[in-house]
PDB file of C-alpha atoms in Angstrom:
ATOM      1  CA  UNK A   1      -7.588  23.452  26.329  1.00  0.00           C
ATOM      2  CA  UNK A   2      -5.342  20.614  27.448  1.00  0.00           C
ATOM      3  CA  UNK A   3      -8.385  18.464  28.237  1.00  0.00           C
ATOM      4  CA  UNK A   4      -9.787  19.163  24.777  1.00  0.00           C
ATOM      5  CA  UNK A   5      -6.497  18.207  23.061  1.00  0.00           C
ATOM      6  CA  UNK A   6      -6.327  15.026  25.113  1.00  0.00           C
ATOM      7  CA  UNK A   7      -9.884  14.150  24.107  1.00  0.00           C
ATOM      8  CA  UNK A   8      -9.035  14.716  20.446  1.00  0.00           C
ATOM      9  CA  UNK A   9      -5.918  12.554  20.793  1.00  0.00           C
ATOM     10  CA  UNK A  10      -7.955   9.752  22.361  1.00  0.00           C
ATOM     11  CA  UNK A  11     -10.396   9.841  19.466  1.00  0.00           C
ATOM     12  CA  UNK A  12      -7.737   8.980  16.917  1.00  0.00           C
ATOM     13  CA  UNK A  13      -8.555   5.811  15.034  1.00  0.00           C
ATOM     14  CA  UNK A  14      -6.938   3.350  12.655  1.00  0.00           C
ATOM     15  CA  UNK A  15      -8.242   3.434   9.073  1.00  0.00           C
ATOM     16  CA  UNK A  16      -7.473   0.528   6.746  1.00  0.00           C
ATOM     17  CA  UNK A  17      -7.919   0.664   2.969  1.00  0.00           C
ATOM     18  CA  UNK A  18      -7.659  -2.607   1.071  1.00  0.00           C
ATOM     19  CA  UNK A  19      -8.420  -3.484  -2.523  1.00  0.00           C
ATOM     20  CA  UNK A  20      -7.119  -4.446  -5.943  1.00  0.00           C
ATOM     21  CA  UNK A  21      -4.123  -2.889  -7.718  1.00  0.00           C
ATOM     22  CA  UNK A  22      -4.756   0.578  -9.197  1.00  0.00           C
ATOM     23  CA  UNK A  23      -8.055   1.169  -7.402  1.00  0.00           C
ATOM     24  CA  UNK A  24      -6.799   4.461  -6.018  1.00  0.00           C
ATOM     25  CA  UNK A  25      -6.136   3.093  -2.510  1.00  0.00           C
ATOM     26  CA  UNK A  26      -3.013   5.155  -1.899  1.00  0.00           C
ATOM     27  CA  UNK A  27      -4.578   8.296  -3.394  1.00  0.00           C
ATOM     28  CA  UNK A  28      -7.484   8.076  -0.955  1.00  0.00           C
ATOM     29  CA  UNK A  29      -5.220   7.092   1.954  1.00  0.00           C
ATOM     30  CA  UNK A  30      -2.964  10.120   1.359  1.00  0.00           C
ATOM     31  CA  UNK A  31      -5.990  12.439   1.049  1.00  0.00           C
ATOM     32  CA  UNK A  32      -7.472  11.148   4.308  1.00  0.00           C
ATOM     33  CA  UNK A  33      -4.181  11.356   6.190  1.00  0.00           C
ATOM     34  CA  UNK A  34      -3.733  14.968   5.058  1.00  0.00           C
ATOM     35  CA  UNK A  35      -7.314  15.971   5.995  1.00  0.00           C
ATOM     36  CA  UNK A  36      -7.172  14.287   9.406  1.00  0.00           C
ATOM     37  CA  UNK A  37      -3.526  15.041  10.261  1.00  0.00           C
ATOM     38  CA  UNK A  38      -2.867  11.280  10.425  1.00  0.00           C
ATOM     39  CA  UNK A  39       0.245   9.316   9.468  1.00  0.00           C
ATOM     40  CA  UNK A  40      -0.005   7.625   6.063  1.00  0.00           C
ATOM     41  CA  UNK A  41       1.719   4.239   5.791  1.00  0.00           C
ATOM     42  CA  UNK A  42       2.072   2.783   2.301  1.00  0.00           C
ATOM     43  CA  UNK A  43       2.300  -0.968   2.927  1.00  0.00           C
ATOM     44  CA  UNK A  44       2.736  -1.647  -0.799  1.00  0.00           C
ATOM     45  CA  UNK A  45       5.839   0.540  -0.789  1.00  0.00           C
ATOM     46  CA  UNK A  46       7.255  -1.613   2.013  1.00  0.00           C
ATOM     47  CA  UNK A  47       6.895  -4.775  -0.092  1.00  0.00           C
ATOM     48  CA  UNK A  48       8.340  -2.948  -3.091  1.00  0.00           C
ATOM     49  CA  UNK A  49      11.342  -1.816  -1.029  1.00  0.00           C
ATOM     50  CA  UNK A  50      11.952  -5.392   0.146  1.00  0.00           C
ATOM     51  CA  UNK A  51      11.695  -6.563  -3.490  1.00  0.00           C
ATOM     52  CA  UNK A  52      14.215  -3.896  -4.513  1.00  0.00           C
ATOM     53  CA  UNK A  53      16.642  -5.077  -1.816  1.00  0.00           C
ATOM     54  CA  UNK A  54      16.233  -8.711  -2.929  1.00  0.00           C
ATOM     55  CA  UNK A  55      16.877  -7.842  -6.590  1.00  0.00           C
ATOM     56  CA  UNK A  56      19.863  -5.594  -5.867  1.00  0.00           C
ATOM     57  CA  UNK A  57      21.449  -8.224  -3.640  1.00  0.00           C
ATOM     58  CA  UNK A  58      20.576 -11.214  -5.848  1.00  0.00           C
ATOM     59  CA  UNK A  59      18.607 -12.922  -3.067  1.00  0.00           C
ATOM     60  CA  UNK A  60      17.114 -16.283  -4.013  1.00  0.00           C
ATOM     61  CA  UNK A  61      13.661 -15.836  -2.505  1.00  0.00           C
ATOM     62  CA  UNK A  62      12.854 -19.536  -2.850  1.00  0.00           C
ATOM     63  CA  UNK A  63      15.545 -20.154  -0.197  1.00  0.00           C
ATOM     64  CA  UNK A  64      14.029 -19.515   3.274  1.00  0.00           C
ATOM     65  CA  UNK A  65      17.407 -19.216   5.032  1.00  0.00           C
ATOM     66  CA  UNK A  66      18.600 -16.646   2.480  1.00  0.00           C
ATOM     67  CA  UNK A  67      15.335 -14.694   2.830  1.00  0.00           C
ATOM     68  CA  UNK A  68      15.598 -14.617   6.647  1.00  0.00           C
ATOM     69  CA  UNK A  69      19.221 -13.405   6.509  1.00  0.00           C
ATOM     70  CA  UNK A  70      18.261 -10.692   4.007  1.00  0.00           C
ATOM     71  CA  UNK A  71      15.336  -9.509   6.166  1.00  0.00           C
ATOM     72  CA  UNK A  72      17.700  -9.052   9.120  1.00  0.00           C
ATOM     73  CA  UNK A  73      19.571  -6.496   6.997  1.00  0.00           C
ATOM     74  CA  UNK A  74      16.534  -4.516   5.923  1.00  0.00           C
ATOM     75  CA  UNK A  75      15.488  -1.379   7.776  1.00  0.00           C
ATOM     76  CA  UNK A  76      12.433   0.525   6.520  1.00  0.00           C
ATOM     77  CA  UNK A  77      11.297   4.006   7.543  1.00  0.00           C
ATOM     78  CA  UNK A  78       8.904   6.641   6.245  1.00  0.00           C
ATOM     79  CA  UNK A  79      10.079  10.244   6.085  1.00  0.00           C
ATOM     80  CA  UNK A  80       7.902  13.279   5.444  1.00  0.00           C
ATOM     81  CA  UNK A  81       9.057  15.297   2.437  1.00  0.00           C
ATOM     82  CA  UNK A  82       7.884  18.932   2.849  1.00  0.00           C
ATOM     83  CA  UNK A  83       8.435  19.534  -0.887  1.00  0.00           C
ATOM     84  CA  UNK A  84       6.070  16.797  -2.083  1.00  0.00           C
ATOM     85  CA  UNK A  85       4.041  17.036   1.171  1.00  0.00           C
ATOM     86  CA  UNK A  86       4.075  13.254   1.347  1.00  0.00           C
ATOM     87  CA  UNK A  87       5.665  10.447   3.315  1.00  0.00           C
ATOM     88  CA  UNK A  88       8.445   8.803   1.321  1.00  0.00           C
ATOM     89  CA  UNK A  89      10.006   5.418   1.921  1.00  0.00           C
ATOM     90  CA  UNK A  90      13.563   5.044   3.175  1.00  0.00           C
ATOM     91  CA  UNK A  91      15.367   1.717   2.697  1.00  0.00           C
ATOM     92  CA  UNK A  92      18.515   1.384   4.833  1.00  0.00           C
ATOM     93  CA  UNK A  93      18.984   5.152   4.871  1.00  0.00           C
ATOM     94  CA  UNK A  94      18.318   5.667   1.139  1.00  0.00           C
ATOM     95  CA  UNK A  95      15.197   7.367  -0.241  1.00  0.00           C
ATOM     96  CA  UNK A  96      13.860   4.811  -2.755  1.00  0.00           C
ATOM     97  CA  UNK A  97      10.391   6.324  -3.287  1.00  0.00           C
ATOM     98  CA  UNK A  98      10.874   6.649  -7.064  1.00  0.00           C
ATOM     99  CA  UNK A  99      13.109   3.619  -7.691  1.00  0.00           C
ATOM    100  CA  UNK A 100      10.438   1.235  -6.342  1.00  0.00           C
ATOM    101  CA  UNK A 101       7.819   2.391  -8.881  1.00  0.00           C
ATOM    102  CA  UNK A 102       9.662   0.683 -11.747  1.00  0.00           C
ATOM    103  CA  UNK A 103       7.915  -2.051 -13.791  1.00  0.00           C
ATOM    104  CA  UNK A 104      10.712  -4.515 -12.889  1.00  0.00           C
ATOM    105  CA  UNK A 105       9.652  -4.151  -9.250  1.00  0.00           C
ATOM    106  CA  UNK A 106       5.934  -4.291 -10.170  1.00  0.00           C
ATOM    107  CA  UNK A 107       6.513  -7.603 -11.947  1.00  0.00           C
ATOM    108  CA  UNK A 108       8.184  -9.238  -8.926  1.00  0.00           C
ATOM    109  CA  UNK A 109       6.512  -7.630  -5.905  1.00  0.00           C
ATOM    110  CA  UNK A 110       3.507 -10.005  -5.718  1.00  0.00           C
ATOM    111  CA  UNK A 111       5.862 -13.017  -5.666  1.00  0.00           C
ATOM    112  CA  UNK A 112       7.964 -11.504  -2.878  1.00  0.00           C
ATOM    113  CA  UNK A 113       4.881 -10.351  -0.924  1.00  0.00           C
ATOM    114  CA  UNK A 114       3.503 -13.912  -1.019  1.00  0.00           C
ATOM    115  CA  UNK A 115       6.473 -15.253   1.009  1.00  0.00           C
ATOM    116  CA  UNK A 116       5.402 -16.088   4.567  1.00  0.00           C
ATOM    117  CA  UNK A 117       8.603 -14.749   6.191  1.00  0.00           C
ATOM    118  CA  UNK A 118       8.389 -11.486   4.231  1.00  0.00           C
ATOM    119  CA  UNK A 119       4.769 -10.940   5.294  1.00  0.00           C
ATOM    120  CA  UNK A 120       5.506 -11.682   8.960  1.00  0.00           C
ATOM    121  CA  UNK A 121       8.389  -9.178   8.829  1.00  0.00           C
ATOM    122  CA  UNK A 122       6.281  -6.442   7.178  1.00  0.00           C
ATOM    123  CA  UNK A 123       3.156  -7.033   9.295  1.00  0.00           C
ATOM    124  CA  UNK A 124       5.162  -6.783  12.540  1.00  0.00           C
ATOM    125  CA  UNK A 125       6.615  -3.442  11.377  1.00  0.00           C
ATOM    126  CA  UNK A 126       3.190  -2.156  10.293  1.00  0.00           C
ATOM    127  CA  UNK A 127       1.552  -3.098  13.599  1.00  0.00           C
ATOM    128  CA  UNK A 128       4.311  -1.284  15.478  1.00  0.00           C
ATOM    129  CA  UNK A 129       3.711   1.831  13.346  1.00  0.00           C
ATOM    130  CA  UNK A 130      -0.003   1.720  14.212  1.00  0.00           C
ATOM    131  CA  UNK A 131       0.379   1.442  17.988  1.00  0.00           C
ATOM    132  CA  UNK A 132      -0.255   5.154  18.555  1.00  0.00           C
ATOM    133  CA  UNK A 133      -3.396   5.189  16.340  1.00  0.00           C
ATOM    134  CA  UNK A 134      -4.029   8.140  14.019  1.00  0.00           C
ATOM    135  CA  UNK A 135      -2.899   6.020  11.092  1.00  0.00           C
ATOM    136  CA  UNK A 136      -4.184   5.423   7.560  1.00  0.00           C
ATOM    137  CA  UNK A 137      -2.713   2.338   5.923  1.00  0.00           C
ATOM    138  CA  UNK A 138      -3.501   0.824   2.545  1.00  0.00           C
ATOM    139  CA  UNK A 139      -2.679  -2.562   1.097  1.00  0.00           C
ATOM    140  CA  UNK A 140      -4.136  -6.011   0.496  1.00  0.00           C
ATOM    141  CA  UNK A 141      -4.513  -7.473   4.003  1.00  0.00           C
ATOM    142  CA  UNK A 142      -4.552  -4.455   6.316  1.00  0.00           C
ATOM    143  CA  UNK A 143      -8.146  -4.867   7.530  1.00  0.00           C
ATOM    144  CA  UNK A 144      -7.956  -8.663   7.671  1.00  0.00           C
ATOM    145  CA  UNK A 145      -4.457  -9.386   9.028  1.00  0.00           C
ATOM    146  CA  UNK A 146      -2.558  -6.256  10.088  1.00  0.00           C
ATOM    147  CA  UNK A 147      -5.334  -4.381  11.943  1.00  0.00           C
ATOM    148  CA  UNK A 148      -8.312  -6.758  12.273  1.00  0.00           C
ATOM    149  CA  UNK A 149      -9.790  -4.533  15.016  1.00  0.00           C
ATOM    150  CA  UNK A 150      -9.423  -1.228  13.108  1.00  0.00           C
ATOM    151  CA  UNK A 151     -12.280   1.205  13.734  1.00  0.00           C
ATOM    152  CA  UNK A 152     -12.828   1.899  10.020  1.00  0.00           C
ATOM    153  CA  UNK A 153     -12.149  -0.524   7.171  1.00  0.00           C
ATOM    154  CA  UNK A 154     -12.613   0.457   3.543  1.00  0.00           C
ATOM    155  CA  UNK A 155     -12.412  -1.940   0.589  1.00  0.00           C
ATOM    156  CA  UNK A 156     -11.812  -0.315  -2.786  1.00  0.00           C
ATOM    157  CA  UNK A 157     -12.782  -1.679  -6.140  1.00  0.00           C
ATOM    158  CA  UNK A 158     -13.044  -0.410  -9.717  1.00  0.00           C
ATOM    159  CA  UNK A 159     -13.659  -1.710 -13.217  1.00  0.00           C
ATOM    160  CA  UNK A 160     -10.610  -3.519 -14.679  1.00  0.00           C
ATOM    161  CA  UNK A 161     -10.527  -1.321 -17.826  1.00  0.00           C
ATOM    162  CA  UNK A 162     -10.444   1.822 -15.671  1.00  0.00           C
ATOM    163  CA  UNK A 163      -7.713   0.335 -13.474  1.00  0.00           C
ATOM    164  CA  UNK A 164      -5.568  -0.559 -16.514  1.00  0.00           C
ATOM    165  CA  UNK A 165      -5.940   2.967 -17.885  1.00  0.00           C
ATOM    166  CA  UNK A 166      -4.958   4.526 -14.537  1.00  0.00           C
ATOM    167  CA  UNK A 167      -1.900   2.299 -14.150  1.00  0.00           C
ATOM    168  CA  UNK A 168      -0.881   2.917 -17.786  1.00  0.00           C
ATOM    169  CA  UNK A 169      -0.950   6.712 -17.304  1.00  0.00           C
ATOM    170  CA  UNK A 170       1.089   6.393 -14.103  1.00  0.00           C
ATOM    171  CA  UNK A 171       3.712   4.132 -15.713  1.00  0.00           C
ATOM    172  CA  UNK A 172       3.843   5.894 -19.100  1.00  0.00           C
ATOM    173  CA  UNK A 173       5.330   9.008 -17.450  1.00  0.00           C
ATOM    174  CA  UNK A 174       8.297   6.940 -16.276  1.00  0.00           C
ATOM    175  CA  UNK A 175       8.496   4.592 -19.261  1.00  0.00           C
ATOM    176  CA  UNK A 176       7.031   5.874 -22.582  1.00  0.00           C
ATOM    177  CA  UNK A 177       7.803   2.507 -24.245  1.00  0.00           C
ATOM    178  CA  UNK A 178       5.284   0.631 -22.118  1.00  0.00           C
ATOM    179  CA  UNK A 179       2.158  -0.750 -23.810  1.00  0.00           C
ATOM    180  CA  UNK A 180      -1.415  -0.983 -22.562  1.00  0.00           C
ATOM    181  CA  UNK A 181      -1.268  -4.758 -23.087  1.00  0.00           C
ATOM    182  CA  UNK A 182       1.808  -5.107 -20.814  1.00  0.00           C
ATOM    183  CA  UNK A 183       0.069  -3.131 -18.078  1.00  0.00           C
ATOM    184  CA  UNK A 184      -3.130  -5.231 -18.385  1.00  0.00           C
ATOM    185  CA  UNK A 185      -1.164  -8.503 -18.201  1.00  0.00           C
ATOM    186  CA  UNK A 186       0.767  -7.263 -15.154  1.00  0.00           C
ATOM    187  CA  UNK A 187      -2.434  -6.176 -13.364  1.00  0.00           C
ATOM    188  CA  UNK A 188      -4.238  -9.448 -14.035  1.00  0.00           C
ATOM    189  CA  UNK A 189      -1.222 -11.447 -12.869  1.00  0.00           C
ATOM    190  CA  UNK A 190      -0.994  -9.395  -9.654  1.00  0.00           C
ATOM    191  CA  UNK A 191      -4.739  -9.759  -8.995  1.00  0.00           C
ATOM    192  CA  UNK A 192      -4.450 -13.520  -9.346  1.00  0.00           C
ATOM    193  CA  UNK A 193      -1.364 -13.865  -7.111  1.00  0.00           C
ATOM    194  CA  UNK A 194      -2.722 -11.430  -4.495  1.00  0.00           C
ATOM    195  CA  UNK A 195      -6.049 -13.229  -4.160  1.00  0.00           C
ATOM    196  CA  UNK A 196      -4.725 -16.811  -4.393  1.00  0.00           C
ATOM    197  CA  UNK A 197      -1.647 -16.710  -2.162  1.00  0.00           C
ATOM    198  CA  UNK A 198      -1.643 -18.938   0.915  1.00  0.00           C
ATOM    199  CA  UNK A 199      -0.625 -16.247   3.419  1.00  0.00           C
ATOM    200  CA  UNK A 200      -3.045 -13.330   3.962  1.00  0.00           C
ATOM    201  CA  UNK A 201      -4.721 -13.363   0.551  1.00  0.00           C
ATOM    202  CA  UNK A 202      -6.532 -10.261  -0.662  1.00  0.00           C
ATOM    203  CA  UNK A 203     -10.150 -10.429   0.497  1.00  0.00           C
ATOM    204  CA  UNK A 204     -12.730  -8.007   1.805  1.00  0.00           C
ATOM    205  CA  UNK A 205     -13.036  -8.027   5.604  1.00  0.00           C
ATOM    206  CA  UNK A 206     -16.558  -8.854   6.817  1.00  0.00           C
ATOM    207  CA  UNK A 207     -16.898  -5.427   8.429  1.00  0.00           C
ATOM    208  CA  UNK A 208     -15.307  -3.437   5.574  1.00  0.00           C
ATOM    209  CA  UNK A 209     -17.309  -0.840   3.653  1.00  0.00           C
ATOM    210  CA  UNK A 210     -16.902  -1.082  -0.120  1.00  0.00           C
ATOM    211  CA  UNK A 211     -16.235   1.950  -2.303  1.00  0.00           C
ATOM    212  CA  UNK A 212     -16.414   1.387  -6.069  1.00  0.00           C
ATOM    213  CA  UNK A 213     -14.670   4.400  -7.575  1.00  0.00           C
ATOM    214  CA  UNK A 214     -15.018   3.471 -11.268  1.00  0.00           C
ATOM    215  CA  UNK A 215     -17.065   6.648 -11.830  1.00  0.00           C
ATOM    216  CA  UNK A 216     -16.021   8.732  -8.809  1.00  0.00           C
ATOM    217  CA  UNK A 217     -13.746  11.770  -8.822  1.00  0.00           C
ATOM    218  CA  UNK A 218     -11.017  12.095  -6.163  1.00  0.00           C
ATOM    219  CA  UNK A 219     -13.131  14.727  -4.394  1.00  0.00           C
ATOM    220  CA  UNK A 220     -16.211  12.477  -4.360  1.00  0.00           C
ATOM    221  CA  UNK A 221     -14.389   9.465  -2.943  1.00  0.00           C
ATOM    222  CA  UNK A 222     -12.747  11.630  -0.263  1.00  0.00           C
ATOM    223  CA  UNK A 223     -16.145  13.004   0.773  1.00  0.00           C
ATOM    224  CA  UNK A 224     -17.575   9.472   1.102  1.00  0.00           C
ATOM    225  CA  UNK A 225     -14.569   8.369   3.191  1.00  0.00           C
ATOM    226  CA  UNK A 226     -14.666  11.454   5.457  1.00  0.00           C
ATOM    227  CA  UNK A 227     -18.384  10.861   6.089  1.00  0.00           C
ATOM    228  CA  UNK A 228     -17.493   7.316   7.165  1.00  0.00           C
ATOM    229  CA  UNK A 229     -14.763   8.643   9.498  1.00  0.00           C
ATOM    230  CA  UNK A 230     -17.192  11.100  11.099  1.00  0.00           C
ATOM    231  CA  UNK A 231     -19.711   8.317  11.696  1.00  0.00           C
TER     232      UNK A 231
END
């Protein structure tokens, strides 16, 4: 039995899921992690937590020295919440899982994530988290920069109208005053910044497999991804 367990352990892989905002990356990543008993790491949440720290502490993120000092004071962890059955993000000992989903954070996170020092800081942490394998991580540059040798790379895409609708539903629950137009503008702005930034721009890795989930249900996309894992 011990030999069998060891063999199973050795077979653990790293799965990266990249793609545009509101393509269902984190939904699929969480589903896969649950099915496979892997650790789910939400890289977007890490950038959101850093953005939250910067805003709370009035950090001028155009000032490199100020950014570096701030990063020295940031400690990020993921903690499993048995109630929600999900990993939640902890910033300097505080659970900020729900605070970071605010539109104020959404409006600033692409700017903060484009900063070279911020990306180096986050990527180093993410790589450390993936050392033991058995990890599913989603983001913008996971298959290209964070884990370029990952065994399975998925790139998610979906029609912009569908993405706007998904994001609107998600944000409307927290802020009923939000408009569809605001959400569309925010998404388009994030797409542009994410794909045009100098450091680790969003792009599909050469060996990534694309999943367009415009017309897929959650169950259908999970089945496709699990088939890819088994291969």
